[in-house]
CSV table of C-alpha atoms and ligand atoms in Angstrom, one decimal:
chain,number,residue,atom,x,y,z
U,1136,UNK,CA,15.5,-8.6,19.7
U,1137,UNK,CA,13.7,-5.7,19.6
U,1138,UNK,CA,16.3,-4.2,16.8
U,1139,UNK,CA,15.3,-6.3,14.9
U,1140,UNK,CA,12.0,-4.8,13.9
U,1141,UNK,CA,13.6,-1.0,14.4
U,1142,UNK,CA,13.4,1.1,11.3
U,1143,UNK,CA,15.7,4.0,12.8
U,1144,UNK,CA,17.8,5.9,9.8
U,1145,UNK,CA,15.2,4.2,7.2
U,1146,UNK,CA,12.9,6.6,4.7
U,1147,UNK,CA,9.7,5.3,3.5
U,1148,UNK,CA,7.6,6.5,1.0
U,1149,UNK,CA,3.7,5.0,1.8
U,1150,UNK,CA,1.5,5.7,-1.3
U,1151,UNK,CA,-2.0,6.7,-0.9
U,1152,UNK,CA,-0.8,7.4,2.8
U,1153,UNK,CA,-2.9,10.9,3.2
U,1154,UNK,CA,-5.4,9.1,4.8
U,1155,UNK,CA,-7.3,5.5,5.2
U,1156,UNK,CA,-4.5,2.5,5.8
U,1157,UNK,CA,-2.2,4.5,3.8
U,1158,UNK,CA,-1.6,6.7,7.0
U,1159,UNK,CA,-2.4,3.8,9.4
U,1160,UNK,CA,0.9,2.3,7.7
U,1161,UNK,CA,2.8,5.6,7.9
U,1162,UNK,CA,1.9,6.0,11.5
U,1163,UNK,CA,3.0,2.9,12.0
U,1164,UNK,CA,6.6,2.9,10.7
U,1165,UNK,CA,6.9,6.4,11.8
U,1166,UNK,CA,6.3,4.6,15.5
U,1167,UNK,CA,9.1,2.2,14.5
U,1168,UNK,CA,11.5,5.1,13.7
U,1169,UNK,CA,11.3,5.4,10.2
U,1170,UNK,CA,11.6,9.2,8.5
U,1171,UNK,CA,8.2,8.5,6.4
U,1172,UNK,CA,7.4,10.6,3.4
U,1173,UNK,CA,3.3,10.8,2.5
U,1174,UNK,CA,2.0,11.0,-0.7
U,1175,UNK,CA,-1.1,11.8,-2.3
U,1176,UNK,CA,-2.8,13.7,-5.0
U,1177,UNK,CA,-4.4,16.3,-3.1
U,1178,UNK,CA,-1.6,18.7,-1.5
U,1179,UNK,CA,-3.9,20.0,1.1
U,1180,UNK,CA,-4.4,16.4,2.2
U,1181,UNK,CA,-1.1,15.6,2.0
U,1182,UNK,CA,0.1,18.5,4.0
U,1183,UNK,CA,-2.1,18.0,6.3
U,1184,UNK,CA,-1.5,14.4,7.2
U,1185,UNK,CA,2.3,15.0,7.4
U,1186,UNK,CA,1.9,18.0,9.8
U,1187,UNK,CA,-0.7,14.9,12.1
U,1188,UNK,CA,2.8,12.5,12.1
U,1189,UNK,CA,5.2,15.5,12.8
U,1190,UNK,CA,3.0,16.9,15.6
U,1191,UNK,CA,3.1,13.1,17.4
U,1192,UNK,CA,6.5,13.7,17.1
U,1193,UNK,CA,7.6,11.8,13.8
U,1194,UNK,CA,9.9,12.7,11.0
U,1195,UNK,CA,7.3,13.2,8.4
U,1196,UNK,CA,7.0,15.2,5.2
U,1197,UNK,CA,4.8,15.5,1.9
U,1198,UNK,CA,5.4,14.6,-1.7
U,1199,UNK,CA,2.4,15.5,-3.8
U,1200,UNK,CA,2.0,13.1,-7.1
U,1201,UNK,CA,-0.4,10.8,-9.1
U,1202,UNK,CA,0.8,7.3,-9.1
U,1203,UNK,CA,-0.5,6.3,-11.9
U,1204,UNK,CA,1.0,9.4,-13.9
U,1205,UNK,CA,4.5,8.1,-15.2
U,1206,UNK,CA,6.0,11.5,-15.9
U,1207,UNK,CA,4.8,12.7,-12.2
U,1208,UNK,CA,6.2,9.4,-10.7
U,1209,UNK,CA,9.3,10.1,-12.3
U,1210,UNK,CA,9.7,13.6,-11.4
U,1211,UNK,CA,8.9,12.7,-8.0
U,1212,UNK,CA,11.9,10.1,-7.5
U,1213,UNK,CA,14.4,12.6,-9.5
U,1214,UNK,CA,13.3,15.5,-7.1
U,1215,UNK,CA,13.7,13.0,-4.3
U,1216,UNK,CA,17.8,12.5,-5.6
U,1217,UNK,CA,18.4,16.0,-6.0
U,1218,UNK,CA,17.7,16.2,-2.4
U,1219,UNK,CA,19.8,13.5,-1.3
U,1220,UNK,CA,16.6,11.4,0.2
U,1221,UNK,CA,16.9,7.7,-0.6
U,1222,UNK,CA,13.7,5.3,-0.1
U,1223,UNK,CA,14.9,2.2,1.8
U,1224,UNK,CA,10.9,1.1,2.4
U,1225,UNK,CA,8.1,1.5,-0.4
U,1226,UNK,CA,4.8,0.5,0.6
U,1227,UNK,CA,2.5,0.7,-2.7
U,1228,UNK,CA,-1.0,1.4,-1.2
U,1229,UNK,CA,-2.5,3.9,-3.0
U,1230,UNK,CA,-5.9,2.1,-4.4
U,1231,UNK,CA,-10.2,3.2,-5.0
U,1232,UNK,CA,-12.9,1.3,-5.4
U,1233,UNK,CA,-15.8,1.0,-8.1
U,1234,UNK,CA,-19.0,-1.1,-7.4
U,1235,UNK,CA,-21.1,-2.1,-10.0
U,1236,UNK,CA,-21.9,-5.3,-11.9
U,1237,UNK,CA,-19.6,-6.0,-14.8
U,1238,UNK,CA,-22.7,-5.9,-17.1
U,1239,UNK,CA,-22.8,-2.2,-16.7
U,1240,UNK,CA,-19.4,-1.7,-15.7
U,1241,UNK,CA,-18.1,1.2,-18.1
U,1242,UNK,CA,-14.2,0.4,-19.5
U,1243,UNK,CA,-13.1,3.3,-18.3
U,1244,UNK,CA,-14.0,3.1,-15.0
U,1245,UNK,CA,-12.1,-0.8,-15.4
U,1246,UNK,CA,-9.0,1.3,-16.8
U,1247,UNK,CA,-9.1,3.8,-13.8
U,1248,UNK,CA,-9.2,1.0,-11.1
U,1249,UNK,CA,-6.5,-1.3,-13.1
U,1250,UNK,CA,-4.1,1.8,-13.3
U,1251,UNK,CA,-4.7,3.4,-9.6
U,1252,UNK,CA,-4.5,-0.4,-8.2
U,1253,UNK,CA,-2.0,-2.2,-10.0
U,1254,UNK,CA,-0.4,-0.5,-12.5
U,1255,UNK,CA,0.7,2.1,-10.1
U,1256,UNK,CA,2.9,-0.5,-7.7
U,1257,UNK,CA,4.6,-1.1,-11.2
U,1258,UNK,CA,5.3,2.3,-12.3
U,1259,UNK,CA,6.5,3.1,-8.6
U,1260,UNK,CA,8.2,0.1,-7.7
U,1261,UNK,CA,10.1,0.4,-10.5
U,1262,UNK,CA,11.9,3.6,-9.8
U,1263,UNK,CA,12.3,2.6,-6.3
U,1264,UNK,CA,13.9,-0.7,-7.1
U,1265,UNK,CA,16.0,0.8,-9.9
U,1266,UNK,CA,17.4,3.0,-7.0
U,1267,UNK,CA,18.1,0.4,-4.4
U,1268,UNK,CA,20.0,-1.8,-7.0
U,1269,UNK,CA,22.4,1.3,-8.4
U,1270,UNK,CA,22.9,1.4,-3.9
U,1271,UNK,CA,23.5,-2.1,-3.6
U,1272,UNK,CA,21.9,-2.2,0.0
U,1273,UNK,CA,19.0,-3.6,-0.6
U,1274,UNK,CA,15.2,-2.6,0.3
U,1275,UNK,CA,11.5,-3.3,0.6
U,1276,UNK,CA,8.9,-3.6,-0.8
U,1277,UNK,CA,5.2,-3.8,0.1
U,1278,UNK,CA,2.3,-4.3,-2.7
U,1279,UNK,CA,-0.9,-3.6,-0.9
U,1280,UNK,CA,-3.6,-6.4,-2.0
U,1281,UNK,CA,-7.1,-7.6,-0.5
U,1282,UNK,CA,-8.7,-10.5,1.1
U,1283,UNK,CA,-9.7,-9.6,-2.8
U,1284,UNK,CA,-6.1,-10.9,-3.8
U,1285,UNK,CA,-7.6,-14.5,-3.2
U,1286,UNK,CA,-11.4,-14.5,-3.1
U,1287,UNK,CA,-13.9,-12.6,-5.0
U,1288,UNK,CA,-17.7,-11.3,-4.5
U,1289,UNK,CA,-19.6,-10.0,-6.7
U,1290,UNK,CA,-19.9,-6.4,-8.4
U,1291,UNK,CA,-15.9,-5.3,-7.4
U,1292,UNK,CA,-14.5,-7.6,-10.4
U,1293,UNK,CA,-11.4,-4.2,-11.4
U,1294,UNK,CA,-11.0,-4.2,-7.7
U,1295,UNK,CA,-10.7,-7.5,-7.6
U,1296,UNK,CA,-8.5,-7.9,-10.7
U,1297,UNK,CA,-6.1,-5.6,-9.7
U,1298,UNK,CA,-5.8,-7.2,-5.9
U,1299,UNK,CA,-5.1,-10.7,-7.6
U,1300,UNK,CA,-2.1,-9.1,-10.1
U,1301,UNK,CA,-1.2,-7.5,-6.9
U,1302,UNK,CA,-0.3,-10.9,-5.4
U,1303,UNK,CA,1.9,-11.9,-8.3
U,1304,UNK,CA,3.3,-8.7,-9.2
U,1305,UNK,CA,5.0,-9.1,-5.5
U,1306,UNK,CA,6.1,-12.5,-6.9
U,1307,UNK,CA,7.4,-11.6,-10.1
U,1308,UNK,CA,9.7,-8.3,-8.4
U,1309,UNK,CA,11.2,-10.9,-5.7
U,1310,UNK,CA,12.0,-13.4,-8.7
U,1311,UNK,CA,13.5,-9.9,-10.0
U,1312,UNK,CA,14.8,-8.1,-6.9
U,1313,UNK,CA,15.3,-10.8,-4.0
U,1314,UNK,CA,19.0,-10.8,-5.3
U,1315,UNK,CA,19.7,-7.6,-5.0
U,1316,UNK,CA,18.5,-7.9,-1.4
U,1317,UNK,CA,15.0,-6.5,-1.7
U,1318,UNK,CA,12.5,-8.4,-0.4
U,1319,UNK,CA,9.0,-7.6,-1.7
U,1320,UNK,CA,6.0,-8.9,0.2
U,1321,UNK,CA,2.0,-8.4,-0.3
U,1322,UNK,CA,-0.6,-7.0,2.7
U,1323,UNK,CA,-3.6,-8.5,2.2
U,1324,UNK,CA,-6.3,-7.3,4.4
U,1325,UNK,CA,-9.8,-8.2,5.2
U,1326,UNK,CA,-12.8,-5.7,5.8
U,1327,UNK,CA,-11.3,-2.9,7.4
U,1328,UNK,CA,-13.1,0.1,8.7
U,1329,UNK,CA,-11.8,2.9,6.8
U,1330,UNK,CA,-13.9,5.4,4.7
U,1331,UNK,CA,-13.4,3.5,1.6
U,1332,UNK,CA,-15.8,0.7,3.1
U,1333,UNK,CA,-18.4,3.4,4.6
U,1334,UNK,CA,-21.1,2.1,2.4
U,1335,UNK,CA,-20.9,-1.5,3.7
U,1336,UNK,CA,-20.5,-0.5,7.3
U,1337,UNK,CA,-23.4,1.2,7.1
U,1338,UNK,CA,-25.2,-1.4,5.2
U,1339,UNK,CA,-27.0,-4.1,8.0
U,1340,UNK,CA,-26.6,-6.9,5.4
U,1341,UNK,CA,-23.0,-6.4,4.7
U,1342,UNK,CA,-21.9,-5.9,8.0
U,1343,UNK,CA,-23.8,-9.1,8.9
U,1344,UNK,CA,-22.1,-10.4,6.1
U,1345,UNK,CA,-18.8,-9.4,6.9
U,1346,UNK,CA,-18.7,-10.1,10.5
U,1347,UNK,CA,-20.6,-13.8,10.3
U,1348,UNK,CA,-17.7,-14.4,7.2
U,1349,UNK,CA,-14.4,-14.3,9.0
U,1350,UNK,CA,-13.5,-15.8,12.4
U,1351,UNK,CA,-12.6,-12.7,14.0
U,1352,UNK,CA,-16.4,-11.9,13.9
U,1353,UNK,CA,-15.6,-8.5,13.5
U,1354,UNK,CA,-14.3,-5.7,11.0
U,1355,UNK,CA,-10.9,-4.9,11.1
U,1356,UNK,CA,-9.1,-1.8,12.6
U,1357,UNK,CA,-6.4,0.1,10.5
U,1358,UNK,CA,-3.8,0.0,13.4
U,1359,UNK,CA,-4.4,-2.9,13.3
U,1360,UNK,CA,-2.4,-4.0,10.1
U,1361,UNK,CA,0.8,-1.5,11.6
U,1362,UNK,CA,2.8,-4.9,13.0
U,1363,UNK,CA,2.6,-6.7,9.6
U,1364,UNK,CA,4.0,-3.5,7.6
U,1365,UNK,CA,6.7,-3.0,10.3
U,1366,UNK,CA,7.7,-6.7,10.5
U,1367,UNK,CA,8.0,-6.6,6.6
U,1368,UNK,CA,9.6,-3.2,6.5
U,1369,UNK,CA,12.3,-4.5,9.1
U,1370,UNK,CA,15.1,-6.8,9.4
U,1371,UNK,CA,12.6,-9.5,10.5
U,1372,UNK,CA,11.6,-10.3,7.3
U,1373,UNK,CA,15.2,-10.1,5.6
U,1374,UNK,CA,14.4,-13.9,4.3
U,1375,UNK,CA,10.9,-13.4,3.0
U,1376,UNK,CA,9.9,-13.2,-0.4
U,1377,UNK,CA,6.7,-13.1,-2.6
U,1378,UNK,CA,4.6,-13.9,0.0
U,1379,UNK,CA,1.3,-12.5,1.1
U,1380,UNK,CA,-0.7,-12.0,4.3
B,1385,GCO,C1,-15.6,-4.5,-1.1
B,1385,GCO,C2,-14.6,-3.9,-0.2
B,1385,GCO,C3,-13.3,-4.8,-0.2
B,1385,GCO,C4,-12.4,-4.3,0.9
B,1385,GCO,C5,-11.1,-5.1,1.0
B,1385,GCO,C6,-11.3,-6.5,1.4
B,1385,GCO,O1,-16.3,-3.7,-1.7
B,1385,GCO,O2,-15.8,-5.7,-1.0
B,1385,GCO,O3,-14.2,-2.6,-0.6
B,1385,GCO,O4,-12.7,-4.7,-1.4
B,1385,GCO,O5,-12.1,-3.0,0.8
B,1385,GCO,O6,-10.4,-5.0,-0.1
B,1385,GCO,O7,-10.1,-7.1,1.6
């Protein structure tokens, strides 16, 4: 049974995976025997993180490009064929954050979060999937959403916009892609502690908030969300599509 969620002779590409649950997920399939490729804007970042997995002892390297740069993302995946590497796992993580009320809320700064959030897992996903139909073995796919993907609060309404299209883009590529054997799934997570959410941590009210609001009582860890992005990264989840926890 415990093939079943081995990832041994599998690539991933994590996006966003340089630091925060990016490279909580990276770690994690990297522990499941995956060759894991880390990606980010910042190449310093990026090499840095993949020299952390290789010195634990995991097949990790770098690939430095914006996600939400179409030309980039395609140079990326056409480097990534020159070089014979083939991505049997995407996990589209790479996401910010921008609080303010929508009152004052500037359209760029909407635009920014739309294209990082959402946008991105499209322009991605597509050149992964394109890939794993022209192999004909099939793949997966993980959109990254939110607790965001199903409720809202006020003041993160891009954030928010972006996690919900999150949840149905992963629909509308397994109504796509299940056929081709690709099953694409959505993470959803609840208040985690990574540096992204410093502000609330450090905020009494919202960590009051946070931790009287969910029945764990507690903020989240990032290893903590490793077991769901192995279980739909492996052949565990071979039969699951569009769904999201
Ligand atoms: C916020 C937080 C959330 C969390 C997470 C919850 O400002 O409310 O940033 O968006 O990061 O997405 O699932």
């Amino acid at each position: 049974m415990n093939d079943l969620f081995d990832l041994s002779g599998r690539t991933a590409l994590i996006t966003g995976s340089a630091r925060g649950l990016g490279h909580a997920f990276a770690q994690g399939l990297a522990g499941a025997g995956a060759r894991v490729i880390v990606n980010g804007r910042n190449g310093e970042q990026v090499a840095q993180a993949a020299e952390h997995l290789r010195a634990a002892g995991h097949d990790a390297r770098g690939l430095v490009f914006d996600v939400t740069d179409e030309t980039a993302v395609d140079a990326a995946f056409a480097g990534l064929d020159a070089q014979g590497v083939e991505i049997d796992i995407l996990i589209n993580n790479a996401g910010i954050q921008h609080r303010t009320p929508m009152v004052d809320l500037a359209l760029k700064d909407w635009q920014r979060v739309i294209d990082t959030n959402l946008t991105s897992a499209f322009i991605v996903g597509k050149q992964a999937a394109k890939r794993m139909i022209a192999r004909g073995r099939g793949g997966k796919i993980i959109n990254i959403g939110s607790l965001t993907s199903e409720a809202a609060r006020a003041t993160v309404a891009p954030y928010t916009a972006a996690k919900g299209g999150i949840k149905m883009l992963s629909r509308a590529m397994a109504a796509e892609w299940a056929q081709f054997g690709i099953q694409v799934n959505t993470i959803g997570p609840g208040y985690i502690q990574t540096d992204m959410n410093t502000a609330l941590i450090n905020n009494p009210e919202f960590d009051a908030w946070v931790k009287a609001s969910n029945p764990a009582k507690r903020w989240g860890q990032p290893e903590e969300l490793m077991g769901t992005a192995i279980f739909l990264s492996s052949r565990a989840s071979d039969y699951v599509n569009g769904q999201i926890i």
